[in-house]
mmCIF file of C-alpha atoms in Angstrom:
data_model
loop_
_atom_site.group_PDB
_atom_site.id
_atom_site.type_symbol
_atom_site.label_atom_id
_atom_site.label_comp_id
_atom_site.label_asym_id
_atom_site.label_seq_id
_atom_site.Cartn_x
_atom_site.Cartn_y
_atom_site.Cartn_z
ATOM 1 C CA UNK S 52 8.559 -13.674 -1.310
ATOM 2 C CA UNK S 53 7.522 -12.941 2.271
ATOM 3 C CA UNK S 54 3.967 -14.148 2.781
ATOM 4 C CA UNK S 55 1.787 -12.116 5.132
ATOM 5 C CA UNK S 56 -1.096 -13.966 6.776
ATOM 6 C CA UNK S 57 -3.786 -12.006 8.562
ATOM 7 C CA UNK S 58 -6.381 -13.334 10.952
ATOM 8 C CA UNK S 59 -9.259 -13.300 11.305
ATOM 9 C CA UNK S 60 -10.709 -12.538 7.867
ATOM 10 C CA UNK S 61 -13.523 -10.633 9.556
ATOM 11 C CA UNK S 62 -14.334 -9.478 13.028
ATOM 12 C CA UNK S 63 -17.545 -8.216 14.648
ATOM 13 C CA UNK S 64 -16.979 -5.951 17.624
ATOM 14 C CA UNK S 65 -19.363 -3.929 19.769
ATOM 15 C CA UNK S 66 -18.944 -0.186 19.985
ATOM 16 C CA UNK S 67 -16.469 0.643 22.716
ATOM 17 C CA UNK S 68 -14.940 -2.815 22.745
ATOM 18 C CA UNK S 69 -11.477 -3.918 21.675
ATOM 19 C CA UNK S 70 -10.629 -5.265 18.231
ATOM 20 C CA UNK S 71 -7.483 -7.315 17.733
ATOM 21 C CA UNK S 72 -6.100 -8.138 14.311
ATOM 22 C CA UNK S 73 -3.178 -10.481 13.829
ATOM 23 C CA UNK S 74 -0.556 -10.562 11.105
ATOM 24 C CA UNK S 75 2.097 -13.214 10.676
ATOM 25 C CA UNK S 76 5.030 -13.004 8.298
ATOM 26 C CA UNK S 77 6.629 -16.086 6.738
ATOM 27 C CA UNK S 78 10.053 -14.795 7.755
ATOM 28 C CA UNK S 79 11.507 -12.128 9.981
ATOM 29 C CA UNK S 80 10.971 -8.502 8.931
ATOM 30 C CA UNK S 81 13.502 -7.159 11.428
ATOM 31 C CA UNK S 82 15.895 -4.640 9.965
ATOM 32 C CA UNK S 83 19.512 -4.199 11.031
ATOM 33 C CA UNK S 84 18.296 -0.965 12.632
ATOM 34 C CA UNK S 85 16.398 -3.202 15.075
ATOM 35 C CA UNK S 86 13.076 -1.978 13.723
ATOM 36 C CA UNK S 87 10.431 -4.204 12.209
ATOM 37 C CA UNK S 88 9.461 -3.214 8.673
ATOM 38 C CA UNK S 89 5.742 -3.697 9.215
ATOM 39 C CA UNK S 90 2.915 -1.253 8.490
ATOM 40 C CA UNK S 91 -0.842 -1.219 9.036
ATOM 41 C CA UNK S 92 -3.422 0.464 6.808
ATOM 42 C CA UNK S 93 -7.131 1.231 7.101
ATOM 43 C CA UNK S 94 -9.390 1.222 4.057
ATOM 44 C CA UNK S 95 -12.953 2.477 4.026
ATOM 45 C CA UNK S 96 -15.243 1.439 1.144
ATOM 46 C CA UNK S 97 -14.540 3.381 -2.019
ATOM 47 C CA UNK S 98 -11.482 5.037 -0.524
ATOM 48 C CA UNK S 99 -7.748 4.376 -0.862
ATOM 49 C CA UNK S 100 -5.956 2.859 2.116
ATOM 50 C CA UNK S 101 -4.601 5.159 4.801
ATOM 51 C CA UNK S 102 -1.442 4.553 6.786
ATOM 52 C CA UNK S 103 -2.049 3.997 10.494
ATOM 53 C CA UNK S 104 1.127 2.425 11.882
ATOM 54 C CA UNK S 105 4.675 1.964 10.587
ATOM 55 C CA UNK S 106 7.814 0.333 11.982
ATOM 56 C CA UNK S 107 5.323 -2.044 13.653
ATOM 57 C CA UNK S 108 4.379 0.329 16.466
ATOM 58 C CA UNK S 109 4.870 3.966 15.396
ATOM 59 C CA UNK S 110 1.516 5.672 15.039
ATOM 60 C CA UNK S 111 1.288 8.130 12.189
ATOM 61 C CA UNK S 112 0.714 11.702 13.312
ATOM 62 C CA UNK S 113 -2.997 12.430 13.562
ATOM 63 C CA UNK S 114 -4.055 8.806 13.975
ATOM 64 C CA UNK S 115 -6.177 8.394 17.131
ATOM 65 C CA UNK S 116 -4.338 6.780 20.008
ATOM 66 C CA UNK S 117 -6.960 4.032 20.223
ATOM 67 C CA UNK S 118 -4.976 2.435 17.387
ATOM 68 C CA UNK S 119 -1.807 0.663 18.480
ATOM 69 C CA UNK S 120 0.612 -1.741 16.883
ATOM 70 C CA UNK S 121 2.758 -4.327 18.594
ATOM 71 C CA UNK S 122 4.685 -7.483 17.966
ATOM 72 C CA UNK S 123 8.098 -8.737 17.022
ATOM 73 C CA UNK S 124 9.803 -11.424 15.034
ATOM 74 C CA UNK S 125 7.125 -12.733 12.736
ATOM 75 C CA UNK S 126 3.949 -11.989 14.690
ATOM 76 C CA UNK S 127 2.289 -8.615 14.871
ATOM 77 C CA UNK S 128 -0.960 -7.175 16.173
ATOM 78 C CA UNK S 129 -3.095 -4.147 15.473
ATOM 79 C CA UNK S 130 -5.326 -3.268 18.398
ATOM 80 C CA UNK S 131 -8.236 -0.851 18.332
ATOM 81 C CA UNK S 132 -9.167 0.032 21.892
ATOM 82 C CA UNK S 133 -12.654 1.453 22.268
ATOM 83 C CA UNK S 134 -14.006 0.820 18.777
ATOM 84 C CA UNK S 135 -15.804 3.750 17.191
ATOM 85 C CA UNK S 136 -18.344 3.598 14.370
ATOM 86 C CA UNK S 137 -15.857 5.228 11.988
ATOM 87 C CA UNK S 138 -13.415 2.362 12.567
ATOM 88 C CA UNK S 139 -15.573 0.009 10.488
ATOM 89 C CA UNK S 140 -13.191 -0.720 7.621
ATOM 90 C CA UNK S 141 -10.815 -3.266 6.182
ATOM 91 C CA UNK S 142 -7.342 -3.358 7.710
ATOM 92 C CA UNK S 143 -4.195 -4.563 5.965
ATOM 93 C CA UNK S 144 -0.698 -5.287 7.181
ATOM 94 C CA UNK S 145 2.302 -4.857 4.890
ATOM 95 C CA UNK S 146 5.926 -5.858 5.132
ATOM 96 C CA UNK S 147 8.517 -3.608 3.556
ATOM 97 C CA UNK S 148 11.552 -5.569 4.695
ATOM 98 C CA UNK S 149 12.101 -7.045 1.265
ATOM 99 C CA UNK S 150 10.983 -6.533 -2.275
ATOM 100 C CA UNK S 151 8.413 -7.434 -3.315
ATOM 101 C CA UNK S 152 6.536 -5.555 -0.629
ATOM 102 C CA UNK S 153 3.663 -7.804 0.337
ATOM 103 C CA UNK S 154 0.316 -7.294 2.032
ATOM 104 C CA UNK S 155 -1.862 -9.462 4.196
ATOM 105 C CA UNK S 156 -5.229 -10.469 2.811
ATOM 106 C CA UNK S 157 -7.120 -7.954 4.924
ATOM 107 C CA UNK S 158 -9.394 -8.084 7.952
ATOM 108 C CA UNK S 159 -12.879 -6.628 7.794
ATOM 109 C CA UNK S 160 -13.972 -5.016 11.046
ATOM 110 C CA UNK S 161 -17.713 -4.656 11.562
ATOM 111 C CA UNK S 162 -19.972 -3.555 14.380
ATOM 112 C CA UNK O 286 -0.719 19.401 1.382
ATOM 113 C CA UNK O 287 0.721 16.306 -0.225
ATOM 114 C CA UNK O 288 -1.349 15.252 -3.231
ATOM 115 C CA UNK O 289 -1.086 12.452 -5.745
ATOM 116 C CA UNK O 290 -3.353 12.556 -8.781
ATOM 117 C CA UNK O 291 -3.449 9.583 -11.129
ATOM 118 C CA UNK O 292 -4.677 9.580 -14.693
ATOM 119 C CA UNK O 293 -4.612 7.405 -17.777
ATOM 120 C CA UNK O 294 -6.829 4.501 -16.796
ATOM 121 C CA UNK O 295 -9.574 3.142 -18.986
ATOM 122 C CA UNK O 296 -10.886 0.182 -20.943
ATOM 123 C CA UNK O 297 -8.345 -1.713 -23.036
ATOM 124 C CA UNK O 298 -8.491 -5.000 -24.915
ATOM 125 C CA UNK O 299 -6.347 -7.959 -23.887
ATOM 126 C CA UNK O 300 -2.897 -7.563 -25.352
ATOM 127 C CA UNK O 301 -3.219 -3.806 -25.400
ATOM 128 C CA UNK O 302 -1.182 -1.065 -23.775
ATOM 129 C CA UNK O 303 -1.884 1.814 -21.433
ATOM 130 C CA UNK O 304 0.189 4.510 -19.778
ATOM 131 C CA UNK O 305 -0.675 5.707 -16.302
ATOM 132 C CA UNK O 306 0.601 8.963 -14.873
ATOM 133 C CA UNK O 307 0.683 10.393 -11.372
ATOM 134 C CA UNK O 308 1.151 14.092 -10.724
ATOM 135 C CA UNK O 309 2.623 14.817 -7.329
ATOM 136 C CA UNK O 310 2.538 18.056 -5.384
ATOM 137 C CA UNK O 311 3.110 19.390 -1.905
ATOM 138 C CA UNK O 312 6.506 17.815 -1.267
ATOM 139 C CA UNK O 313 10.044 17.634 -2.644
ATOM 140 C CA UNK O 314 9.344 14.941 -5.206
ATOM 141 C CA UNK O 315 12.910 13.856 -5.893
ATOM 142 C CA UNK O 316 13.467 13.053 -2.208
ATOM 143 C CA UNK O 317 11.028 10.153 -2.253
ATOM 144 C CA UNK O 318 10.779 6.758 -3.831
ATOM 145 C CA UNK O 319 7.408 6.185 -5.467
ATOM 146 C CA UNK O 320 5.411 3.036 -6.080
ATOM 147 C CA UNK O 321 2.303 1.772 -7.803
ATOM 148 C CA UNK O 322 -0.029 -0.510 -5.884
ATOM 149 C CA UNK O 323 -3.104 -2.097 -7.437
ATOM 150 C CA UNK O 324 -6.343 -3.479 -6.125
ATOM 151 C CA UNK O 325 -8.529 -5.730 -8.229
ATOM 152 C CA UNK O 326 -12.278 -5.229 -7.715
ATOM 153 C CA UNK O 327 -13.285 -6.655 -4.340
ATOM 154 C CA UNK O 328 -9.771 -7.967 -3.704
ATOM 155 C CA UNK O 329 -6.716 -7.110 -1.646
ATOM 156 C CA UNK O 330 -3.666 -4.978 -2.296
ATOM 157 C CA UNK O 331 -0.798 -5.910 -4.609
ATOM 158 C CA UNK O 332 2.426 -3.917 -4.926
ATOM 159 C CA UNK O 333 3.296 -3.528 -8.605
ATOM 160 C CA UNK O 334 6.422 -1.438 -9.059
ATOM 161 C CA UNK O 335 8.728 1.069 -7.385
ATOM 162 C CA UNK O 336 11.283 3.650 -8.425
ATOM 163 C CA UNK O 337 13.916 5.381 -6.313
ATOM 164 C CA UNK O 338 13.916 9.141 -5.837
ATOM 165 C CA UNK O 339 16.605 9.762 -8.428
ATOM 166 C CA UNK O 340 15.075 7.261 -10.827
ATOM 167 C CA UNK O 341 18.257 5.235 -10.785
ATOM 168 C CA UNK O 342 16.700 1.978 -9.691
ATOM 169 C CA UNK O 343 13.391 0.319 -10.493
ATOM 170 C CA UNK O 344 11.666 -2.736 -9.094
ATOM 171 C CA UNK O 345 8.794 -4.890 -10.288
ATOM 172 C CA UNK O 346 6.469 -7.601 -9.078
ATOM 173 C CA UNK O 347 7.030 -10.870 -10.909
ATOM 174 C CA UNK O 348 3.473 -10.633 -12.247
ATOM 175 C CA UNK O 349 4.320 -7.548 -14.315
ATOM 176 C CA UNK O 350 8.061 -7.887 -14.930
ATOM 177 C CA UNK O 351 8.894 -7.504 -18.595
ATOM 178 C CA UNK O 352 5.495 -5.972 -19.382
ATOM 179 C CA UNK O 353 5.385 -2.836 -17.214
ATOM 180 C CA UNK O 354 7.916 -0.003 -17.006
ATOM 181 C CA UNK O 355 7.991 2.608 -14.264
ATOM 182 C CA UNK O 356 9.634 5.984 -14.823
ATOM 183 C CA UNK O 357 9.671 9.445 -13.322
ATOM 184 C CA UNK O 358 10.310 13.021 -14.355
ATOM 185 C CA UNK O 359 11.606 14.941 -11.372
ATOM 186 C CA UNK O 360 11.419 18.235 -13.261
ATOM 187 C CA UNK O 361 7.663 17.759 -13.736
ATOM 188 C CA UNK O 362 6.940 15.824 -10.514
ATOM 189 C CA UNK O 363 5.394 12.963 -12.436
ATOM 190 C CA UNK O 364 5.726 9.210 -12.077
ATOM 191 C CA UNK O 365 4.447 6.986 -14.856
ATOM 192 C CA UNK O 366 3.648 3.345 -15.433
ATOM 193 C CA UNK O 367 3.766 2.078 -19.001
ATOM 194 C CA UNK O 368 1.826 -1.160 -19.313
ATOM 195 C CA UNK O 369 2.044 -3.551 -22.258
ATOM 196 C CA UNK O 370 0.572 -6.975 -23.060
ATOM 197 C CA UNK O 371 -2.286 -6.408 -20.670
ATOM 198 C CA UNK O 372 -4.386 -9.352 -19.527
ATOM 199 C CA UNK O 373 -7.693 -9.594 -17.700
ATOM 200 C CA UNK O 374 -5.673 -10.271 -14.540
ATOM 201 C CA UNK O 375 -4.343 -6.711 -14.736
ATOM 202 C CA UNK O 376 -7.843 -5.301 -14.234
ATOM 203 C CA UNK O 377 -7.620 -3.217 -11.069
ATOM 204 C CA UNK O 378 -7.550 0.251 -9.606
ATOM 205 C CA UNK O 379 -3.967 1.453 -9.723
ATOM 206 C CA UNK O 380 -2.839 3.700 -6.882
ATOM 207 C CA UNK O 381 0.190 5.935 -6.936
ATOM 208 C CA UNK O 382 1.866 5.975 -3.522
ATOM 209 C CA UNK O 383 4.721 7.823 -1.908
ATOM 210 C CA UNK O 384 7.132 5.836 0.191
ATOM 211 C CA UNK O 385 8.274 6.964 3.605
ATOM 212 C CA UNK O 386 11.198 9.316 4.023
ATOM 213 C CA UNK O 387 14.595 7.779 4.458
ATOM 214 C CA UNK O 388 16.277 4.661 3.244
ATOM 215 C CA UNK O 389 14.234 1.545 3.684
ATOM 216 C CA UNK O 390 11.088 3.369 4.730
ATOM 217 C CA UNK O 391 8.968 1.343 2.350
ATOM 218 C CA UNK O 392 5.614 2.064 3.893
ATOM 219 C CA UNK O 393 3.155 3.973 1.729
ATOM 220 C CA UNK O 394 1.829 7.391 2.616
ATOM 221 C CA UNK O 395 -0.141 8.962 1.131
ATOM 222 C CA UNK O 396 -2.115 7.065 -1.492
ATOM 223 C CA UNK O 397 -3.711 8.589 -4.533
ATOM 224 C CA UNK O 398 -7.373 7.925 -5.248
ATOM 225 C CA UNK O 399 -6.351 5.620 -8.043
ATOM 226 C CA UNK O 400 -7.194 5.160 -11.684
ATOM 227 C CA UNK O 401 -9.221 2.200 -12.904
ATOM 228 C CA UNK O 402 -7.791 -0.079 -15.568
ATOM 229 C CA UNK O 403 -10.211 -2.544 -17.136
ATOM 230 C CA UNK O 404 -8.885 -5.169 -19.514
ATOM 231 C CA UNK O 405 -11.715 -6.746 -21.444
ATOM 232 C CA UNK O 406 -12.693 -7.667 -24.964
#
């Protein structure tokens, strides 16, 4: 199985500042299409996760552009530029390169 | 609007069985693979099972293989998860999720609210 390792486990950021969340996969998630099978989700307490980013850097329609995904190979980053109060949540990365799909352990973002 | 509505959760004793269902609406159901993802209380996310759009192929996490069966009815827009030999480790909220459009688009969007399964004596 591909192991997804997120860091840090939690992160305290001031309003308006940048939050950076890292995700490392135990093996490459690059598809033959030259796209990385890596997604990011946001989960607020008591709510199901919501898709933010897929193919490592494609923002889902309607997601604010302060959220961006980057990375390649086995190392990926979710960046929140200009943190807003509503961004307080837990963030997960997921690889869908191979079954079983696997998730990182989550990163809790706080103010 | 795409909607996924799960049902069937509840309290079950260890060794028992439960059948979860997910009613989908707002999209052409047969065009999409569907999955179940679970989240134990206070824990992270664990993919459980997936089924292709035509129902011709199914996939399972090792933790549930041989105990859980995923199926779908494309005439009723329902995906189901039959669970047998439940253990306390299966206690979680089970979310029905739609996979992305196109081959290999295994990201999950949207997610249902989930149905809670509690395995306890």
